Coordinates of C-alpha atoms in Angstrom, one line a residue:
M821 CA -63.4 -139.6 39.9
A822 CA -60.9 -142.4 39.6
I823 CA -57.8 -143.4 41.5
F824 CA -55.2 -143.4 38.8
P825 CA -52.8 -146.4 38.3
Q826 CA -49.2 -145.8 39.1
T827 CA -47.2 -144.3 36.2
R828 CA -43.5 -144.2 35.9
A829 CA -41.8 -140.9 36.4
R830 CA -38.3 -139.8 35.3
T831 CA -35.6 -139.6 37.9
S832 CA -35.4 -136.1 39.2
A833 CA -32.6 -134.1 40.7
P834 CA -32.1 -134.0 44.6
Y835 CA -33.8 -130.6 44.7
S836 CA -36.3 -130.3 41.9
A837 CA -39.8 -129.0 41.3
T838 CA -41.1 -132.4 42.5
A839 CA -39.4 -132.0 45.8
R840 CA -40.8 -128.5 46.2
L841 CA -44.4 -129.4 45.4
P842 CA -44.8 -133.1 46.2
S843 CA -48.5 -132.8 47.1
L844 CA -49.4 -131.7 43.6
R845 CA -47.9 -134.7 41.8
Y846 CA -51.0 -136.8 41.9
I847 CA -53.6 -134.0 41.4
G848 CA -55.0 -135.4 38.1
P849 CA -57.8 -134.1 35.9
N850 CA -60.3 -136.2 37.9
W851 CA -60.2 -133.5 40.6
Y852 CA -62.4 -131.3 38.4
A853 CA -65.2 -133.7 39.3
T854 CA -65.4 -132.0 42.8
V855 CA -66.2 -128.8 41.0
M856 CA -68.8 -130.4 38.7
G857 CA -70.5 -132.2 41.6
T858 CA -70.7 -129.1 43.7
A859 CA -71.9 -126.8 41.0
I860 CA -74.7 -129.2 39.9
V861 CA -76.1 -129.1 43.4
A862 CA -76.6 -125.4 43.1
G863 CA -77.9 -125.5 39.5
A864 CA -80.2 -128.5 40.0
G865 CA -81.6 -126.9 43.2
A866 CA -82.5 -123.8 41.3
A867 CA -84.2 -125.8 38.6
L868 CA -86.5 -127.8 40.9
P869 CA -90.2 -127.2 40.0
V870 CA -91.1 -126.7 43.7
H871 CA -90.6 -124.0 46.2
V872 CA -88.6 -125.0 49.3
P873 CA -88.0 -122.3 51.9
G874 CA -84.3 -121.5 52.2
L875 CA -83.3 -123.6 49.2
R876 CA -82.3 -120.7 47.0
A877 CA -80.1 -119.3 49.7
A878 CA -78.5 -122.7 50.3
C879 CA -77.9 -123.1 46.5
T880 CA -76.2 -119.6 46.5
V881 CA -73.8 -120.8 49.2
V882 CA -73.0 -124.0 47.3
W883 CA -72.5 -121.9 44.1
A884 CA -69.9 -119.8 45.9
L885 CA -68.2 -122.9 47.1
A886 CA -68.1 -124.3 43.6
A887 CA -66.5 -121.1 42.3
L888 CA -63.8 -121.3 45.0
L889 CA -63.2 -125.0 44.2
L890 CA -62.8 -124.2 40.5
A891 CA -60.2 -121.6 41.3
A892 CA -58.4 -123.9 43.7
V893 CA -58.4 -126.9 41.3
L894 CA -57.3 -124.7 38.4
A895 CA -54.4 -123.4 40.5
A896 CA -53.5 -126.9 41.6
R897 CA -53.6 -128.3 38.1
A898 CA -51.4 -125.4 36.9
G899 CA -48.9 -126.2 39.6
H900 CA -49.1 -129.9 38.6
W901 CA -48.2 -129.1 35.0
S902 CA -45.5 -126.7 36.1
A903 CA -43.8 -128.9 38.6
H904 CA -44.6 -132.4 37.5
R905 CA -44.7 -132.4 33.7
D906 CA -43.5 -136.0 33.4
Q907 CA -46.5 -137.1 35.4
A908 CA -48.8 -134.8 33.5
R909 CA -47.7 -136.2 30.2
A910 CA -48.0 -139.8 31.6
H911 CA -51.6 -139.0 32.6
L912 CA -52.4 -137.7 29.1
L913 CA -51.0 -140.9 27.5
D914 CA -52.6 -143.2 30.0
P915 CA -55.9 -144.7 28.7
A916 CA -57.3 -144.9 32.2
V917 CA -56.6 -141.2 32.9
A918 CA -56.8 -139.2 29.7
P919 CA -60.7 -139.3 29.4
F920 CA -60.9 -137.3 32.6
Y921 CA -59.6 -134.2 30.7
G922 CA -63.3 -133.8 29.7
C923 CA -64.0 -132.9 33.3
L924 CA -62.1 -129.6 32.9
S925 CA -64.6 -128.5 30.2
M926 CA -67.6 -129.6 32.3
A927 CA -66.3 -127.9 35.5
L928 CA -66.0 -124.5 33.6
L929 CA -69.5 -124.9 32.1
A930 CA -71.1 -126.0 35.3
V931 CA -69.8 -123.0 37.3
G932 CA -70.7 -120.7 34.5
G933 CA -74.2 -122.0 34.2
S934 CA -74.8 -121.9 38.0
T935 CA -73.5 -118.3 38.0
M936 CA -76.3 -117.3 35.6
T937 CA -79.0 -119.2 37.5
V938 CA -77.9 -118.7 41.1
G939 CA -74.9 -116.5 41.3
R940 CA -76.6 -113.5 39.7
D941 CA -78.5 -113.1 43.0
V942 CA -75.2 -112.0 44.5
V943 CA -73.2 -110.4 41.7
G944 CA -76.0 -109.1 39.5
H945 CA -77.1 -110.0 36.0
R946 CA -74.4 -108.1 34.1
A947 CA -71.5 -109.6 36.1
A948 CA -73.1 -113.1 36.0
L949 CA -73.5 -112.8 32.2
A950 CA -69.8 -111.8 31.8
V951 CA -68.6 -114.7 33.9
D952 CA -70.8 -117.2 32.1
V953 CA -69.7 -115.9 28.6
V954 CA -66.1 -116.4 29.6
L955 CA -66.5 -119.8 31.2
Y956 CA -69.0 -121.1 28.6
S957 CA -66.7 -120.0 25.7
A958 CA -63.6 -121.6 27.3
G959 CA -65.5 -124.7 28.4
T960 CA -67.1 -125.3 25.0
A961 CA -63.8 -124.8 23.1
I962 CA -62.0 -127.2 25.5
G963 CA -64.9 -129.7 25.3
L964 CA -64.9 -129.8 21.5
A965 CA -61.1 -130.1 21.4
V966 CA -61.1 -132.9 24.0
A967 CA -64.0 -134.7 22.2
V968 CA -61.6 -135.0 19.2
A969 CA -58.2 -135.3 20.9
I970 CA -59.0 -138.1 23.4
P971 CA -60.7 -140.5 20.9
Y972 CA -57.7 -139.7 18.5
L973 CA -55.3 -140.7 21.3
M974 CA -57.3 -143.8 22.0
V975 CA -57.0 -144.9 18.4
V976 CA -53.3 -144.0 17.7
R977 CA -51.6 -144.2 21.1
H978 CA -53.7 -145.9 23.8
R979 CA -55.0 -148.9 21.8
P980 CA -57.1 -150.3 24.7
A981 CA -57.5 -154.1 24.5
P982 CA -60.9 -155.6 23.5
G983 CA -63.3 -155.9 26.3
T984 CA -61.8 -153.1 28.4
A985 CA -64.4 -150.4 27.6
S986 CA -65.1 -148.2 30.7
P987 CA -67.8 -145.7 31.5
V988 CA -65.0 -143.1 31.8
W989 CA -64.8 -143.2 28.0
L990 CA -68.0 -141.1 28.0
L991 CA -66.3 -138.1 29.7
P992 CA -64.7 -136.6 26.7
V993 CA -67.8 -136.9 24.5
V994 CA -70.4 -135.8 27.0
A995 CA -68.8 -132.4 27.5
P996 CA -70.4 -130.9 24.3
M997 CA -73.8 -132.1 25.6
V998 CA -73.2 -129.9 28.7
S999 CA -72.6 -127.0 26.3
A1000 CA -75.8 -127.8 24.5
A1001 CA -77.7 -127.8 27.8
L1002 CA -76.3 -124.6 29.1
G1003 CA -76.1 -122.7 25.9
P1004 CA -79.9 -121.7 26.1
L1005 CA -79.0 -119.5 29.0
L1006 CA -77.1 -117.2 26.6
V1007 CA -79.5 -117.3 23.6
P1008 CA -81.9 -114.6 24.9
E1009 CA -78.8 -112.4 25.6
L1010 CA -77.8 -112.3 21.9
P1011 CA -79.2 -110.0 19.3
A1012 CA -82.5 -111.3 17.8
G1013 CA -82.4 -113.0 14.4
Q1014 CA -79.4 -114.7 13.0
W1015 CA -77.3 -114.6 16.2
Q1016 CA -80.0 -116.3 18.3
E1017 CA -80.8 -118.8 15.7
A1018 CA -77.1 -119.7 15.1
M1019 CA -76.6 -120.2 18.8
L1020 CA -79.7 -122.4 19.1
L1021 CA -78.7 -124.6 16.1
A1022 CA -75.1 -124.8 17.3
C1023 CA -76.4 -126.2 20.6
Y1024 CA -78.4 -128.8 18.7
A1025 CA -75.3 -129.7 16.7
M1026 CA -73.4 -130.3 19.9
F1027 CA -76.4 -132.3 21.2
G1028 CA -76.1 -134.5 18.1
L1029 CA -72.4 -134.8 18.3
S1030 CA -72.4 -136.0 21.9
L1031 CA -75.5 -138.2 21.5
L1032 CA -74.2 -140.2 18.6
A1033 CA -70.8 -140.6 20.2
T1034 CA -72.5 -141.9 23.3
L1035 CA -74.6 -144.3 21.3
M1036 CA -71.4 -145.8 19.9
M1037 CA -69.8 -146.3 23.3
L1038 CA -72.7 -147.6 25.4
P1039 CA -72.9 -151.0 23.7
L1040 CA -69.1 -151.4 24.3
I1041 CA -69.6 -150.6 28.0
F1042 CA -72.5 -153.0 28.5
A1043 CA -70.7 -155.7 26.5
R1044 CA -67.7 -155.4 28.8
L1045 CA -69.9 -155.8 31.8
V1046 CA -71.6 -158.9 30.4
H1047 CA -68.5 -160.6 29.1
Q1048 CA -65.9 -159.5 31.7
G1049 CA -68.1 -159.3 34.8
P1050 CA -68.3 -156.4 37.3
L1051 CA -65.9 -153.5 37.3
P1052 CA -63.1 -153.4 39.9
L1053 CA -64.3 -152.2 43.3
T1054 CA -62.8 -148.8 43.0
L1055 CA -64.3 -148.2 39.6
T1056 CA -67.8 -149.4 40.3
P1057 CA -69.1 -145.9 41.0
T1058 CA -68.2 -144.9 37.4
L1059 CA -71.2 -146.8 36.3
F1060 CA -73.2 -143.7 37.3
L1061 CA -71.3 -141.8 34.5
V1062 CA -73.7 -143.4 32.0
L1063 CA -76.5 -141.3 33.5
G1064 CA -74.6 -138.1 32.5
P1065 CA -75.4 -138.1 28.7
L1066 CA -78.9 -139.4 29.4
G1067 CA -79.9 -136.8 31.9
Q1068 CA -77.9 -134.0 30.2
S1069 CA -79.5 -134.7 26.8
T1070 CA -83.0 -134.6 28.3
T1071 CA -82.1 -131.3 30.0
A1072 CA -80.7 -130.0 26.7
V1073 CA -83.8 -130.6 24.6
G1074 CA -86.0 -129.1 27.3
Q1075 CA -83.9 -126.0 27.7
L1076 CA -83.5 -125.5 24.0
A1077 CA -87.3 -125.9 23.5
D1078 CA -87.8 -123.1 26.1
V1079 CA -85.9 -120.6 24.0
A1080 CA -86.8 -121.8 20.6
P1081 CA -89.9 -119.7 20.1
G1082 CA -87.9 -116.5 20.3
A1083 CA -84.9 -117.8 18.3
I1084 CA -86.4 -119.7 15.3
G1085 CA -89.6 -119.4 13.4
A1086 CA -92.6 -121.7 12.9
P1087 CA -93.0 -124.6 12.4
Y1088 CA -89.6 -125.5 14.0
A1089 CA -90.3 -123.9 17.4
S1090 CA -93.4 -126.0 18.1
A1091 CA -91.7 -129.1 16.7
L1092 CA -88.7 -128.6 19.0
G1093 CA -91.2 -128.3 22.0
A1094 CA -92.7 -131.6 21.0
F1095 CA -89.3 -133.2 20.5
A1096 CA -88.4 -132.3 24.1
V1097 CA -91.1 -134.6 25.4
L1098 CA -90.9 -137.3 22.7
Y1099 CA -87.2 -137.6 23.3
G1100 CA -87.0 -136.9 27.0
V1101 CA -89.6 -139.3 28.3
P1102 CA -88.1 -142.5 26.8
V1103 CA -84.5 -141.5 27.7
M1104 CA -85.5 -140.7 31.3
G1105 CA -87.0 -144.1 31.4
F1106 CA -83.8 -145.7 30.3
A1107 CA -81.9 -143.5 32.8
L1108 CA -84.0 -144.9 35.7
L1109 CA -83.3 -148.4 34.4
W1110 CA -79.6 -147.8 34.4
L1111 CA -79.8 -146.0 37.8
A1112 CA -81.3 -149.2 39.3
L1113 CA -78.6 -151.4 37.7
A1114 CA -75.8 -149.1 38.9
V1115 CA -77.2 -148.9 42.4
S1116 CA -77.4 -152.7 42.5
M1117 CA -73.8 -153.0 41.4
V1118 CA -72.6 -150.4 44.0
V1119 CA -74.4 -152.3 46.8
R1120 CA -72.6 -155.5 45.6
A1121 CA -69.3 -153.7 45.6
V1122 CA -69.9 -152.3 49.1
Q1123 CA -70.6 -155.8 50.3
G1124 CA -67.3 -156.8 48.7
G1125 CA -65.3 -154.2 50.5
M1126 CA -65.4 -151.1 48.4
T1127 CA -63.9 -148.1 50.2
F1128 CA -63.9 -144.4 49.5
S1129 CA -62.0 -143.1 46.5
M1130 CA -62.4 -140.1 44.2
T1131 CA -64.7 -142.3 42.0
W1132 CA -67.4 -141.5 44.5
W1133 CA -67.8 -138.1 42.9
G1134 CA -69.3 -140.0 40.0
F1135 CA -72.5 -140.2 42.2
T1136 CA -73.0 -136.5 41.9
F1137 CA -72.9 -134.7 38.6
P1138 CA -74.6 -137.5 36.5
V1139 CA -77.5 -137.7 39.1
G1140 CA -77.7 -133.9 39.0
T1141 CA -78.3 -134.0 35.2
C1142 CA -81.2 -136.4 35.8
V1143 CA -82.6 -133.9 38.3
T1144 CA -82.6 -131.1 35.7
G1145 CA -83.9 -133.4 33.0
A1146 CA -86.8 -134.5 35.2
A1147 CA -87.5 -130.9 36.1
G1148 CA -87.6 -130.0 32.4
L1149 CA -90.1 -132.8 31.7
A1150 CA -92.2 -131.6 34.6
R1151 CA -92.2 -128.1 33.1
H1152 CA -93.1 -129.3 29.6
T1153 CA -95.7 -131.9 30.4
G1154 CA -97.2 -130.5 33.6
L1155 CA -97.1 -134.0 35.1
T1156 CA -96.7 -134.1 38.9
A1157 CA -94.9 -137.4 38.7
F1158 CA -91.9 -135.8 37.1
T1159 CA -91.9 -133.1 39.7
W1160 CA -91.6 -135.7 42.5
L1161 CA -89.0 -137.6 40.5
A1162 CA -86.9 -134.5 40.3
V1163 CA -87.3 -133.9 44.1
A1164 CA -86.4 -137.5 44.9
L1165 CA -83.3 -137.4 42.6
Y1166 CA -82.2 -134.1 44.2
V1167 CA -82.4 -135.7 47.6
L1168 CA -80.2 -138.5 46.3
L1169 CA -77.8 -135.9 44.8
V1170 CA -77.4 -133.8 47.9
S1171 CA -76.8 -137.0 50.0
A1172 CA -74.2 -138.3 47.6
W1173 CA -72.5 -134.8 47.5
A1174 CA -72.4 -134.5 51.3
V1175 CA -70.8 -138.0 51.7
A1176 CA -68.3 -137.5 48.9
G1177 CA -67.4 -134.0 50.1
L1178 CA -66.8 -135.1 53.7
R1179 CA -64.8 -138.1 52.7
T1180 CA -62.7 -136.0 50.4
L1181 CA -62.0 -133.5 53.1
R1182 CA -60.9 -136.4 55.4
G1183 CA -58.7 -137.8 52.7
L1184 CA -57.1 -134.4 52.1
F1185 CA -56.4 -133.8 55.8
S1186 CA -54.9 -137.2 56.2
G1187 CA -52.9 -137.0 53.1
A1188 CA -54.3 -140.2 51.6
L1189 CA -55.7 -138.6 48.5
L1190 CA -52.4 -136.9 47.7
A1191 CA -50.4 -140.0 48.0
A1192 CA -49.3 -142.3 45.1
P1193 CA -52.4 -144.2 43.9
Q1194 CA -52.8 -147.9 44.2
A1195 CA -54.2 -150.3 41.6
P1196 CA -57.9 -151.0 41.9
R1197 CA -59.0 -154.2 43.7
P1198 CA -61.1 -156.6 41.6
V1199 CA -64.4 -157.9 42.9
T1200 CA -64.2 -161.4 44.4
A1201 CA -66.2 -163.9 42.3
R1202 CA -69.0 -165.7 44.1
T1203 CA -70.2 -169.2 43.6
T1204 CA -73.8 -168.5 44.8

């Protein structure tokens, strides 16, 4: 999602791994955003509370593309760590790059979830379940590890200066929220009783973990904007990342409420259904407020000369979580307004995904996205 700042590399021998695989040197963890943004198009399309002819088939094609992208990015990242370990370590110790390690978890989870909701039409329920169990387990384990490791590095190694909080700080802590939102797909597959209840409550625990961590960071992010002004042009799209925990948490409470009656007894099941609405409606309202603010800042950045970078993938997954969140509210309230909100947001999601995808392909073919990154350009101050 972000163009990484240049980091120093150790001098290599005339014929080294770097010379053999130069195109992988700058393949950072932000490339998992292409997988996330593609998988959410399939998953959100399947969640829409309306029937659109041909949409299911289109979502199946997009799911297959997301699965292929996941395999390709995993292979590229493995090659990156194998051939360019100096750069990989520099990424991990760079406060601007390290938070993107949360994208690995979310990419695995997004593909696993879309396999259960869309891919099962192709591979069958049993195979889809097996894939989701593997990807969900790996994604959740990685997400929980990253949610601890990256904040730890921020405290003991990165030490970011005051007033430099960035929306990318949310990436490590939002991954458990994705697990909370997609875990309900597996609850009915578990044995009734203790297993289902444990899975349900584990998802609520990850919901709380991610939500409270997000609530700690959001004031820092907004304070940075107020006191330091707009983000650099290249990083302006990362403002959309704030929508991620908002839409994903709304999705999570809705999905968990759907499976609660079969997993936990009264009165908790009915209370969780009420919580899905009492929590989801206010949070969706704030998400729409932030969406309007983020769009305004992006328009300003475009007028200031913002050009394409991998940060544009920030327009996809966070908006997709708002689609699934609105769809869940439509399902629980029966309100047509939420149905049309979900449809409108899905149109925005598909448009953003198409633009980001085409521009990424162009950058790959030209080699621009595989070249050494440049420092982001600041927004020019205006006197008007």
